[in-house]
Short mmCIF file of C-alpha atoms and ligand atoms in Angstrom, two decimals:
data_model
loop_
_atom_site.label_atom_id
_atom_site.label_comp_id
_atom_site.label_asym_id
_atom_site.label_seq_id
_atom_site.Cartn_x
_atom_site.Cartn_y
_atom_site.Cartn_z
CA MET A 26 176.52 96.91 123.11
CA VAL A 27 177.38 99.26 126.21
CA GLU A 28 175.28 100.15 129.05
CA ASN A 29 174.07 103.66 128.99
CA LYS A 30 175.21 105.10 132.29
CA ASN A 31 173.11 108.27 132.05
CA LEU A 32 170.06 106.15 132.38
CA ARG A 33 170.83 104.79 135.81
CA ASN A 34 172.62 107.71 137.34
CA THR A 35 169.78 108.41 139.99
CA GLY A 36 168.18 104.94 140.18
CA PHE A 37 165.38 104.24 142.45
CA LEU A 38 165.87 107.22 144.80
CA GLY A 39 165.90 109.47 141.79
CA ILE A 40 162.44 108.15 140.78
CA LEU A 41 160.96 108.51 144.25
CA GLU A 42 162.29 112.15 144.45
CA HIS A 43 160.52 112.86 141.15
CA MET A 44 157.34 111.56 142.35
CA ALA A 45 157.33 113.66 145.40
CA GLU A 46 156.72 116.82 143.27
CA ASP A 47 152.92 116.07 143.40
CA LYS A 48 152.24 116.25 139.86
CA LYS A 49 149.18 114.73 137.97
CA ARG A 50 149.68 111.06 137.28
CA LEU A 51 149.90 109.86 133.63
CA LEU A 52 149.94 106.26 132.65
CA THR A 53 150.05 104.40 129.32
CA GLY A 54 150.61 100.84 128.12
CA ILE A 55 151.69 98.95 125.21
CA GLN A 56 151.39 95.31 124.44
CA SER A 57 154.40 93.28 123.79
CA SER A 58 153.01 91.46 121.02
CA GLY A 59 155.29 92.22 118.19
CA GLN A 60 157.36 94.62 116.40
CA LEU A 61 156.16 98.38 116.96
CA HIS A 62 155.02 100.22 113.87
CA ILE A 63 154.89 103.92 112.96
CA GLY A 64 151.18 104.01 114.16
CA ASN A 65 152.36 103.14 117.62
CA TYR A 66 155.17 105.73 117.43
CA LEU A 67 153.04 108.52 116.20
CA GLY A 68 149.86 107.62 118.18
CA ALA A 69 151.42 106.73 121.54
CA LEU A 70 155.27 106.74 121.92
CA LYS A 71 155.86 110.30 120.48
CA PRO A 72 153.09 111.79 122.52
CA PHE A 73 154.26 110.25 125.59
CA VAL A 74 157.95 111.43 124.94
CA GLU A 75 156.54 114.96 124.37
CA SER A 76 154.50 115.23 127.66
CA TYR A 77 155.73 112.63 130.12
CA ASP A 78 158.09 115.01 132.20
CA LYS A 79 155.07 117.30 132.95
CA TYR A 80 153.34 114.46 134.82
CA GLU A 81 154.31 111.69 137.29
CA SER A 82 154.62 109.28 134.49
CA THR A 83 154.32 105.45 134.28
CA LEU A 84 154.85 103.26 131.21
CA MET A 85 153.71 99.68 131.32
CA VAL A 86 154.52 96.84 129.09
CA ALA A 87 151.26 94.89 128.80
CA ASP A 88 152.68 91.34 128.67
CA TYR A 89 149.79 89.60 130.01
CA HIS A 90 147.61 91.40 127.53
CA ALA A 91 149.99 89.98 124.87
CA LEU A 92 149.21 86.51 126.12
CA THR A 93 145.62 86.82 124.54
CA SER A 94 147.23 86.56 121.12
CA LEU A 95 150.92 85.28 121.61
CA ARG A 96 151.81 81.66 122.79
CA ASN A 97 155.50 81.75 121.94
CA PRO A 98 157.47 82.40 125.32
CA ASP A 99 160.77 83.03 123.59
CA GLN A 100 159.03 85.59 121.31
CA LEU A 101 157.32 87.21 124.29
CA ARG A 102 160.53 87.50 126.24
CA GLU A 103 162.05 89.08 123.37
CA ASN A 104 159.23 91.48 122.70
CA ILE A 105 159.15 92.68 126.29
CA VAL A 106 162.82 93.77 126.04
CA ASP A 107 162.32 95.32 122.68
CA VAL A 108 159.31 97.46 123.58
CA VAL A 109 161.46 99.02 126.55
CA ALA A 110 164.30 99.55 124.36
CA ASP A 111 162.05 101.23 121.71
CA TYR A 112 160.57 103.78 124.32
CA ILE A 113 164.28 104.45 125.59
CA ALA A 114 165.27 104.90 121.86
CA VAL A 115 162.65 107.40 121.13
CA GLY A 116 163.62 109.38 124.08
CA VAL A 117 162.02 108.30 127.41
CA ASN A 118 164.37 108.82 130.25
CA PRO A 119 163.66 105.99 132.84
CA THR A 120 164.88 107.83 135.85
CA VAL A 121 162.03 110.37 135.11
CA ALA A 122 159.26 107.75 133.98
CA THR A 123 158.56 104.62 135.68
CA ILE A 124 158.94 101.78 133.28
CA PHE A 125 157.67 98.29 134.44
CA LYS A 126 156.00 95.21 133.13
CA GLN A 127 152.45 94.31 134.02
CA SER A 128 153.26 90.58 134.97
CA ASP A 129 155.56 91.89 137.77
CA ILE A 130 152.91 93.37 139.79
CA LEU A 131 150.36 90.63 140.68
CA GLU A 132 147.88 93.18 141.89
CA HIS A 133 146.94 93.98 138.33
CA THR A 134 145.42 90.55 137.58
CA GLU A 135 143.86 90.58 141.24
CA LEU A 136 142.07 93.76 140.73
CA ALA A 137 140.99 92.82 137.31
CA TRP A 138 139.09 89.84 138.80
CA ILE A 139 137.37 92.07 141.24
CA PHE A 140 136.26 94.28 138.42
CA GLU A 141 135.07 91.35 136.40
CA CYS A 142 132.73 90.57 139.40
CA LEU A 143 131.22 93.98 139.04
CA VAL A 144 130.40 94.13 135.33
CA THR A 145 128.30 91.98 133.16
CA VAL A 146 128.94 89.97 130.11
CA PRO A 147 126.52 92.01 127.73
CA PHE A 148 128.47 95.08 128.82
CA LEU A 149 131.84 93.56 127.97
CA SER A 150 130.29 92.30 124.66
CA GLN A 151 130.08 95.66 123.34
CA ALA A 152 133.75 96.16 123.10
CA HIS A 153 134.75 97.21 119.62
CA ALA A 154 138.35 95.92 119.96
CA TYR A 155 137.24 92.53 120.99
CA LYS A 156 134.66 92.23 118.14
CA ASP A 157 137.12 93.54 115.67
CA LYS A 158 139.92 91.12 116.65
CA VAL A 159 137.48 88.12 116.61
CA SER A 160 136.21 89.19 113.13
CA LYS A 161 139.86 89.15 112.00
CA GLY A 162 140.10 85.56 113.15
CA LEU A 163 141.69 85.94 116.33
CA ASP A 164 140.93 83.24 119.11
CA ALA A 165 137.97 84.35 121.10
CA ASN A 166 139.57 83.30 124.35
CA ALA A 167 138.13 84.61 127.75
CA GLY A 168 141.43 86.74 128.27
CA LEU A 169 140.61 88.70 125.07
CA PHE A 170 136.88 89.04 126.24
CA ASN A 171 137.91 90.29 129.79
CA TYR A 172 140.84 92.29 128.40
CA PRO A 173 139.13 95.67 129.15
CA MET A 174 139.11 94.83 132.86
CA LEU A 175 142.58 94.12 133.13
CA MET A 176 143.30 97.27 131.36
CA ALA A 177 141.03 99.09 133.92
CA ALA A 178 143.04 97.55 136.66
CA ASP A 179 146.36 98.73 135.00
CA ILE A 180 144.99 102.41 134.98
CA LEU A 181 143.02 102.57 138.21
CA LEU A 182 145.55 100.87 140.60
CA TYR A 183 147.69 103.86 140.14
CA ASP A 184 145.05 106.71 140.70
CA THR A 185 145.84 107.71 136.95
CA ASP A 186 144.64 111.24 135.74
CA VAL A 187 145.56 110.91 132.04
CA VAL A 188 145.98 108.06 129.69
CA PRO A 189 147.77 108.92 126.36
CA VAL A 190 146.46 106.50 123.58
CA GLY A 191 145.39 106.25 120.17
CA GLU A 192 141.74 106.44 119.19
CA ASP A 193 141.36 102.69 119.16
CA GLN A 194 141.70 102.62 122.86
CA ARG A 195 139.13 105.42 123.58
CA GLN A 196 136.38 102.89 124.59
CA HIS A 197 138.81 101.06 126.67
CA ILE A 198 139.35 104.13 128.82
CA GLU A 199 135.47 104.52 129.10
CA TYR A 200 135.54 101.05 130.42
CA ALA A 201 138.08 101.96 133.04
CA ARG A 202 135.92 104.91 134.03
CA GLU A 203 132.92 102.61 134.28
CA ALA A 204 134.79 100.01 136.46
CA ALA A 205 135.71 102.90 138.67
CA ALA A 206 132.27 104.11 138.96
CA LYS A 207 130.80 100.60 139.64
CA PHE A 208 133.28 99.92 142.24
CA ASN A 209 132.80 103.33 143.90
CA LEU A 210 129.04 102.96 143.91
CA ALA A 211 129.29 99.42 145.55
CA TYR A 212 131.95 99.93 148.21
CA GLY A 213 132.44 103.70 148.40
CA GLU A 214 134.79 106.28 146.84
CA THR A 215 138.05 104.38 146.02
CA PHE A 216 139.01 105.05 142.42
CA LYS A 217 139.74 108.15 140.44
CA GLU A 218 137.93 108.18 136.99
CA PRO A 219 140.76 108.73 134.42
CA LYS A 220 140.62 110.71 131.17
CA GLU A 221 141.99 109.60 127.73
CA MET A 222 144.57 111.97 125.99
CA ILE A 223 144.09 111.55 122.26
CA LEU A 224 146.03 113.88 120.03
CA LYS A 225 143.80 114.90 117.04
CA ASP A 226 146.16 114.34 114.13
CA VAL A 227 147.65 111.07 115.16
CA GLY A 228 144.61 109.37 116.89
CA THR A 229 144.31 107.03 113.93
CA VAL A 230 147.43 106.73 111.70
CA PRO A 231 146.61 104.85 108.46
CA GLY A 232 148.35 101.77 107.36
CA VAL A 233 149.70 101.15 103.76
CA ASP A 234 146.07 100.10 102.63
CA GLY A 235 144.49 103.21 104.25
CA LYS A 236 142.76 101.32 107.18
CA LYS A 237 144.23 101.88 110.60
CA MET A 238 147.76 100.94 110.89
CA SER A 239 147.62 97.49 112.94
CA LYS A 240 149.68 94.25 113.31
CA SER A 241 146.48 92.34 112.86
CA TYR A 242 145.74 94.11 109.48
CA ASN A 243 149.12 93.43 108.06
CA ASN A 244 149.39 97.04 106.88
CA THR A 245 152.16 98.31 109.10
CA ILE A 246 155.48 100.34 108.49
CA PRO A 247 157.79 99.00 110.87
CA LEU A 248 159.23 101.56 113.43
CA PHE A 249 162.81 100.04 113.87
CA GLY A 250 162.79 97.94 110.70
CA THR A 251 165.81 98.06 108.32
CA ASP A 252 165.92 100.76 105.69
CA GLU A 253 164.91 98.02 103.17
CA ALA A 254 161.81 96.94 105.24
CA ILE A 255 160.69 100.59 105.65
CA ARG A 256 161.12 101.34 101.91
CA THR A 257 159.42 98.19 100.85
CA ALA A 258 156.35 98.94 103.17
CA VAL A 259 156.18 102.68 102.01
CA MET A 260 156.44 101.63 98.24
CA SER A 261 153.36 99.36 98.76
CA ILE A 262 151.05 102.24 100.11
CA LYS A 263 147.79 102.22 98.20
CA THR A 264 147.34 104.99 95.63
CA ASP A 265 144.56 105.76 93.11
CA SER A 266 145.22 105.63 89.26
CA THR A 267 145.88 109.43 88.76
CA ALA A 268 148.24 109.74 85.76
CA VAL A 269 151.68 111.08 86.17
CA GLY A 270 151.69 114.80 85.73
CA ALA A 271 148.17 115.37 86.87
CA PRO A 272 147.35 117.00 90.16
CA LEU A 273 146.98 114.90 93.23
CA ASN A 274 144.79 115.33 96.17
CA PRO A 275 146.68 115.64 99.33
CA GLU A 276 143.73 115.34 101.59
CA THR A 277 142.97 111.93 100.38
CA ASP A 278 146.37 110.52 99.71
CA ILE A 279 147.84 108.10 102.39
CA THR A 280 151.41 108.80 101.62
CA PHE A 281 150.67 112.63 102.09
CA GLN A 282 148.94 112.00 105.44
CA LEU A 283 152.23 110.22 106.63
CA HIS A 284 154.47 113.04 105.13
CA ALA A 285 152.63 115.47 107.48
CA HIS A 286 154.54 113.61 110.57
CA PHE A 287 157.83 113.16 108.98
CA THR A 288 158.46 115.72 106.27
CA PRO A 289 159.89 119.20 107.17
CA ASN A 290 158.94 121.07 103.85
CA LEU A 291 155.39 120.06 103.89
CA ALA A 292 153.88 123.01 102.32
CA GLU A 293 156.22 122.59 99.31
CA ILE A 294 155.23 119.04 98.87
CA GLN A 295 151.52 119.94 99.29
CA LYS A 296 152.06 122.65 96.47
CA ARG A 297 153.75 120.05 94.22
CA TYR A 298 150.75 117.68 94.74
CA MET A 299 148.32 120.29 93.74
CA ASP A 300 150.35 121.56 90.76
CA GLY A 301 150.93 117.98 89.59
CA THR A 302 154.78 118.25 89.83
CA ILE A 303 155.09 115.15 91.92
CA GLY A 304 154.05 111.68 91.22
CA TYR A 305 153.21 108.94 93.80
CA LYS A 306 156.51 107.13 93.20
CA GLU A 307 158.60 110.20 94.07
CA SER A 308 156.34 111.12 96.92
CA LYS A 309 156.90 107.59 98.40
CA GLU A 310 160.65 107.69 97.94
CA LEU A 311 160.82 110.99 99.69
CA LEU A 312 158.56 109.83 102.55
CA ALA A 313 160.68 106.69 103.02
CA ASN A 314 163.95 108.73 103.22
CA ASN A 315 162.18 111.14 105.81
CA ILE A 316 161.11 108.22 107.88
CA ILE A 317 164.54 106.65 107.85
CA ALA A 318 166.19 110.20 108.64
CA THR A 319 163.76 110.58 111.62
CA ILE A 320 164.43 106.95 113.00
CA SER A 321 168.19 106.71 112.30
CA PRO A 322 169.43 108.55 115.63
CA MET A 323 166.88 106.55 117.55
CA ARG A 324 168.25 103.37 116.06
CA GLU A 325 171.74 104.32 117.25
CA ARG A 326 170.39 104.98 120.72
CA ARG A 327 168.59 101.63 120.67
CA ALA A 328 171.70 99.75 119.64
CA ALA A 329 173.69 101.31 122.51
CA LEU A 330 171.28 99.84 125.11
CA SER A 331 172.20 96.37 126.59
CA ARG A 332 169.48 93.76 127.45
CA GLU A 333 171.05 93.90 131.02
CA ALA A 334 170.32 97.73 131.15
CA VAL A 335 166.62 97.08 130.15
CA ILE A 336 166.16 94.33 132.66
CA GLN A 337 167.60 96.71 135.37
CA ILE A 338 165.30 99.30 134.27
CA LEU A 339 162.24 96.93 134.60
CA LYS A 340 163.38 95.70 138.05
CA ASP A 341 163.63 99.45 139.23
CA GLY A 342 160.29 100.38 137.73
CA ALA A 343 158.57 97.31 139.32
CA GLU A 344 159.74 98.37 142.83
CA VAL A 345 158.13 101.75 142.42
CA ALA A 346 154.98 100.41 140.86
CA ARG A 347 154.77 97.59 143.41
CA ALA A 348 154.86 100.17 146.39
CA LYS A 349 151.91 102.10 144.89
CA ALA A 350 149.90 98.94 143.70
CA SER A 351 150.13 97.01 147.04
CA ALA A 352 148.97 100.15 149.15
CA LYS A 353 146.02 100.50 146.90
CA MET A 354 145.07 96.87 146.84
CA LYS A 355 145.35 96.69 150.66
CA LEU A 356 142.48 99.19 150.62
CA VAL A 357 140.57 97.46 147.91
CA ARG A 358 140.79 94.12 149.89
CA GLU A 359 139.48 95.69 152.94
CA LYS A 360 136.58 97.34 151.16
CA VAL A 361 135.40 94.28 149.22
CA GLY A 362 135.61 92.20 152.62
CA VAL A 363 138.22 89.59 152.03
CA ALA A 364 140.77 91.18 154.44
CA LEU A 365 140.42 89.40 157.99
CA TYR A 366 143.94 89.69 159.35
P1 TYM B 29 148.44 98.43 121.64
O1 TYM B 29 149.69 97.73 122.15
O2 TYM B 29 147.61 97.77 120.67
O3 TYM B 29 148.95 99.88 121.08
C1 TYM B 29 149.82 100.63 121.79
C2 TYM B 29 149.39 102.09 121.49
O4 TYM B 29 149.53 102.47 120.21
C3 TYM B 29 148.35 103.08 119.57
N1 TYM B 29 148.18 102.78 118.32
C4 TYM B 29 147.79 103.71 117.39
N2 TYM B 29 147.65 105.07 117.43
C5 TYM B 29 147.44 105.64 116.32
N3 TYM B 29 147.35 105.12 115.12
C6 TYM B 29 147.53 103.71 115.01
N4 TYM B 29 147.31 103.09 113.82
C7 TYM B 29 147.71 102.93 116.11
N5 TYM B 29 147.87 101.63 116.41
C8 TYM B 29 148.12 101.51 117.81
C9 TYM B 29 147.32 102.47 120.61
O5 TYM B 29 146.01 103.28 120.67
C10 TYM B 29 147.94 102.40 121.89
O6 TYM B 29 147.99 103.70 122.64
N6 TYM B 29 145.20 97.98 125.24
C11 TYM B 29 146.40 98.58 125.03
C12 TYM B 29 147.63 98.38 125.89
C13 TYM B 29 147.36 98.72 127.33
C14 TYM B 29 147.11 100.05 127.94
C15 TYM B 29 146.86 99.70 129.28
C16 TYM B 29 147.08 101.17 127.38
C17 TYM B 29 147.19 97.84 128.33
N7 TYM B 29 146.86 98.52 129.53
C18 TYM B 29 146.62 100.89 130.13
C19 TYM B 29 146.75 102.30 128.31
C20 TYM B 29 146.67 102.03 129.65
C21 TYM B 29 146.75 98.26 123.46
O7 TYM B 29 146.44 97.11 123.16
O8 TYM B 29 147.63 98.95 122.83
#
């Protein structure tokens, strides 16, 4: 593996210069809880890559959020490096976006505590993501319950304007707005209320069983899996029992919904669906080929990135994030009345 020198040609100063352009602030986060899937790619990574240079952008690895479900330290360490490598591989330039990990900036957990003292247990009990995860058998630990307040801190510490996420995170952004409003009401105007950025066609990418693609549903197509793993997952996509040669409905077919994001000649495939000249098996094989073709150049970029390069990116990003977060928390400590000297 070789270090990608282009990534580091401007370093910390380059990032600061970029920030000085007075753009709106965009921040998003992704948990380092396992291998990313194409739902993460379409719903979060790709929209980030397509818009991050128009904003003052920050990308955070939510490693403390991952602790709500992961108790394997080696795995967590590996996942953190992998998430950063995945973002660089799909096209994020770390001298333009600030990339850091949540646990490096202690102000996140500190501010989360302050928000937790402002919201009620019944209010947090309404979180769909919490209820959903517990119903799937995840441990109902207090970290999982308080999760939305840590996420609110992630967002509000940086005066974020927009948060690009998938549909499943919409309510969490509402929680962040609510935390800002509650704090502002109690202590005076301090936090900006952020807006979610959810792209219509990719808000909820379906998994192989038609439900939202999610690690906890075991229905994912891995983003940087081997060709074999991608093919196996794609071939397992659920279909109905329409006979070969009969027309297929592109609107209800999961494979076709995924073609829409990976297949260049979509209109032709759609016509073949309606004419009955393509079967599910051929459609899936085409989809797997197109996913692999999209991902191959990214895989090469990923392989060229060393672990040391990723760690340096995280260290540089932490410096930038820390400067902003510590200034904001100084103000917050004064406002709530704990700053004496
Ligand atoms: P996480 O790690 O579960 O998912 C990361 C991003 O991927 C999106 N996503 C999807 N989008 C479309 N279709 C799908 N099937 C799909 N599955 C996942 C998620 O919506 C998300 O945008 N709580 C966040 C992480 C976080 C965060 C933040 C996000 C922590 N702090 C601050 C934004 C701002 C989460 O668990 O995402």
